[in-house]
Amino acid sequence: MKKIVFTAAIFAAATAFAADNTQTAAAPATEKGWTHFVGAGVTVPVSKYNVEGSDFSLVSAGLNLSYMGISKSGFAVRADLSSGATFTDDVKYNEKESADVGTYFAGEVGLGYGFVNTPDWTVAVFATVGVEGSVFTRDTETYKHPDLGKVDWTRSVTLGALTLGGDVVVRKALGDHVGVFASVGGRWAPVAVWLLTDEYDNDDVNRKDTFKSDKSDGGFTVVPTVGAMWSF
């Protein structure tokens, strides 16, 4: 009887061990194909363009939102948007009045490679293409137009550029999903455009006159950014 009980115990233990191994083999750990990052930060772009033989230097500051994805092979993609204020002494509304503060916007997409992508650190580089612009606006409520009479007059001066360049992004994790990041980008502007728009409005008429110049020697922008980043 004792021999039968002992044999049954050994058989039960062996069966349980085999079942445990079967469950482990049937549910292997899965490896993520992509790591995704969403960032929010502050950016301070510094730009210089040359249009119609005149230099325009601008310093901007704004918010930046970005997405970055890195595959397990290292291939990486990135997209970001920025918006804020821009400051300059070089944009003129007319011969007597200069524009001081305007609005800034920019957007880029990029392809690159993640050299390091661990739970603690990420280091990646990207080649980028995008657009950026600054808009300065002056409103005059009462203006006597020689043809239209008394009108509300709005004058806008826009500087915009197509950009090509690159970014370096470094992320440091502070927890399972939260971290901080810093990036710096360099943009070459092969084409820069200056646009002047006058809009006249009263009860009888609304007219818009636009003058454009794309005769430029291009320019450049340097884009440092810091902020928080979430991974998933």
XYZ file of C-alpha atoms in Angstrom:
232
model
C 0.000 0.000 0.000
C 2.782 2.414 0.899
C 4.470 1.680 -2.421
C 1.286 2.532 -4.303
C 0.831 5.836 -2.431
C 4.500 6.793 -2.985
C 4.246 6.000 -6.714
C 1.045 8.051 -7.025
C 2.690 11.020 -5.295
C 5.667 10.914 -7.665
C 3.326 10.696 -10.656
C 1.253 13.687 -9.454
C 4.380 15.792 -8.895
C 5.728 14.931 -12.344
C 2.383 15.791 -13.948
C 2.264 19.203 -12.210
C 5.869 19.992 -13.240
C 5.139 19.078 -16.868
C 1.976 21.203 -16.902
C 3.869 24.199 -15.496
C 6.536 23.854 -18.175
C 3.875 23.560 -20.870
C 2.224 26.811 -19.761
C 5.570 28.626 -19.702
C 6.453 27.447 -23.188
C 3.020 28.366 -24.538
C 3.243 32.009 -23.376
C 6.666 33.404 -24.291
C 7.489 37.035 -23.518
C 6.614 39.396 -26.375
C 9.109 41.944 -27.670
C 7.828 45.388 -28.675
C 8.334 46.189 -32.353
C 8.202 49.962 -31.783
C 8.710 52.331 -28.875
C 6.591 55.482 -29.047
C 7.411 58.838 -27.455
C 5.287 61.979 -27.092
C 7.039 65.180 -26.032
C 5.948 68.630 -24.862
C 8.463 71.375 -24.282
C 9.751 74.883 -24.813
C 11.665 75.889 -27.938
C 13.735 79.020 -28.704
C 14.491 79.169 -32.446
C 16.984 81.735 -33.781
C 16.593 82.538 -37.488
C 18.239 84.681 -40.132
C 16.970 85.161 -43.708
C 18.075 87.232 -46.662
C 15.319 88.494 -48.989
C 15.710 91.164 -51.688
C 19.213 91.891 -50.402
C 18.001 92.616 -46.845
C 18.849 90.575 -43.759
C 16.138 89.635 -41.264
C 17.171 88.318 -37.843
C 14.502 86.832 -35.568
C 14.437 85.275 -32.104
C 11.335 83.239 -31.254
C 9.993 81.412 -28.217
C 7.113 78.997 -28.007
C 5.640 75.615 -27.191
C 6.694 72.456 -29.003
C 4.746 69.204 -29.395
C 6.473 66.175 -30.896
C 6.098 62.504 -31.674
C 9.014 60.084 -32.066
C 8.882 56.372 -32.888
C 11.852 53.981 -32.847
C 11.691 50.417 -34.126
C 13.643 47.533 -32.617
C 15.973 47.719 -35.654
C 16.775 51.363 -34.839
C 14.834 52.958 -37.715
C 13.118 56.082 -36.384
C 10.520 58.657 -37.412
C 9.704 62.042 -35.930
C 7.205 64.888 -36.365
C 6.851 68.103 -34.417
C 4.911 71.378 -34.339
C 5.893 74.659 -32.691
C 4.029 77.904 -32.108
C 4.734 81.054 -30.134
C 6.002 84.628 -30.362
C 8.811 86.081 -32.452
C 10.877 89.237 -31.977
C 12.847 91.344 -34.459
C 14.122 94.834 -35.251
C 14.380 94.198 -38.996
C 10.761 93.977 -40.193
C 9.210 97.329 -41.233
C 5.523 98.140 -41.644
C 6.555 101.332 -43.447
C 9.499 103.717 -43.578
C 8.757 105.076 -40.111
C 7.349 102.131 -38.157
C 9.057 98.849 -37.248
C 7.448 95.593 -36.170
C 8.621 94.331 -32.783
C 6.557 91.257 -31.858
C 4.805 88.750 -34.093
C 3.695 85.132 -34.116
C 5.893 82.161 -34.971
C 4.981 78.734 -36.313
C 6.948 75.757 -37.615
C 6.438 72.128 -38.514
C 8.873 69.362 -39.482
C 8.922 65.669 -40.245
C 12.031 63.504 -40.139
C 13.539 60.078 -40.684
C 16.521 58.824 -38.733
C 18.150 56.238 -36.528
C 18.057 55.528 -32.811
C 21.592 54.683 -31.705
C 20.493 54.063 -28.121
C 16.986 53.051 -27.025
C 16.886 51.461 -23.594
C 14.363 51.915 -20.765
C 16.691 54.559 -19.284
C 18.146 56.385 -22.294
C 17.313 57.229 -25.901
C 19.666 58.927 -28.370
C 18.504 59.459 -31.969
C 19.382 61.582 -34.999
C 17.056 62.695 -37.802
C 17.158 64.304 -41.224
C 14.235 66.757 -41.438
C 12.173 68.754 -43.900
C 9.655 71.405 -42.909
C 8.317 74.932 -43.075
C 8.542 77.868 -40.697
C 7.178 81.379 -40.658
C 6.718 84.584 -38.693
C 3.769 86.962 -39.080
C 3.686 90.606 -37.933
C 0.345 92.474 -37.968
C -0.605 96.145 -37.571
C -4.239 97.323 -37.281
C -5.443 100.877 -37.982
C -9.100 101.519 -37.237
C -9.417 104.784 -39.162
C -7.510 105.252 -42.390
C -8.465 107.471 -45.333
C -7.735 105.485 -48.473
C -7.375 107.619 -51.644
C -9.834 105.386 -53.552
C -11.949 103.687 -50.875
C -12.445 106.508 -48.389
C -12.482 105.771 -44.652
C -11.585 102.123 -43.986
C -10.199 99.795 -41.343
C -6.677 98.993 -42.503
C -4.714 95.857 -41.527
C -1.146 95.371 -42.713
C 0.604 91.990 -42.301
C 4.240 91.188 -43.004
C 5.136 87.506 -43.278
C 8.546 85.877 -43.471
C 8.483 82.191 -44.352
C 10.902 79.514 -45.426
C 11.213 75.938 -46.585
C 13.724 74.181 -44.334
C 16.056 71.210 -44.637
C 18.224 70.053 -41.767
C 18.768 67.660 -38.909
C 17.975 67.051 -35.230
C 19.688 65.283 -32.349
C 17.328 64.075 -29.579
C 18.379 62.770 -26.134
C 15.847 61.378 -23.628
C 16.432 60.404 -19.979
C 13.782 58.326 -18.203
C 12.595 59.385 -14.737
C 10.127 56.528 -14.310
C 8.450 53.722 -16.208
C 6.831 56.075 -18.732
C 7.903 59.638 -17.863
C 11.179 61.309 -18.745
C 12.834 64.512 -19.897
C 14.383 65.308 -23.256
C 16.610 67.847 -24.973
C 17.071 68.345 -28.688
C 18.947 70.703 -30.968
C 18.278 71.176 -34.657
C 19.921 73.010 -37.507
C 17.837 74.189 -40.457
C 19.040 75.470 -43.822
C 16.466 77.584 -45.662
C 17.074 77.170 -49.423
C 14.065 79.413 -50.134
C 12.804 82.326 -48.029
C 9.775 84.463 -48.875
C 8.683 87.964 -47.840
C 4.961 88.719 -48.095
C 3.185 92.053 -47.521
C -0.632 92.034 -47.270
C -2.873 95.102 -46.960
C -6.554 94.555 -46.184
C -9.055 97.434 -46.367
C -12.550 97.056 -44.948
C -15.633 99.255 -44.494
C -19.395 98.879 -44.870
C -19.205 98.900 -48.650
C -16.022 97.112 -49.632
C -13.416 94.596 -48.545
C -10.181 94.606 -50.532
C -6.924 92.760 -50.094
C -3.660 93.695 -51.822
C -0.691 91.321 -51.677
C 2.953 91.877 -52.596
C 5.403 89.009 -52.630
C 9.142 88.561 -53.032
C 10.990 85.241 -53.158
C 14.281 86.673 -54.437
C 16.365 85.370 -51.575
C 19.743 83.974 -50.650
C 18.015 81.683 -48.154
C 18.977 81.569 -44.519
C 19.206 79.321 -41.484
C 17.571 78.524 -38.149
C 18.978 76.958 -34.976
C 16.342 75.221 -32.835
C 17.070 74.203 -29.202
C 14.213 72.497 -27.306
C 13.781 71.022 -23.811
C 10.787 69.424 -22.148
C 9.026 66.339 -20.825
C 8.538 63.088 -22.738
C 6.189 60.142 -22.262
C 6.918 56.675 -23.655
C 4.505 53.836 -24.417
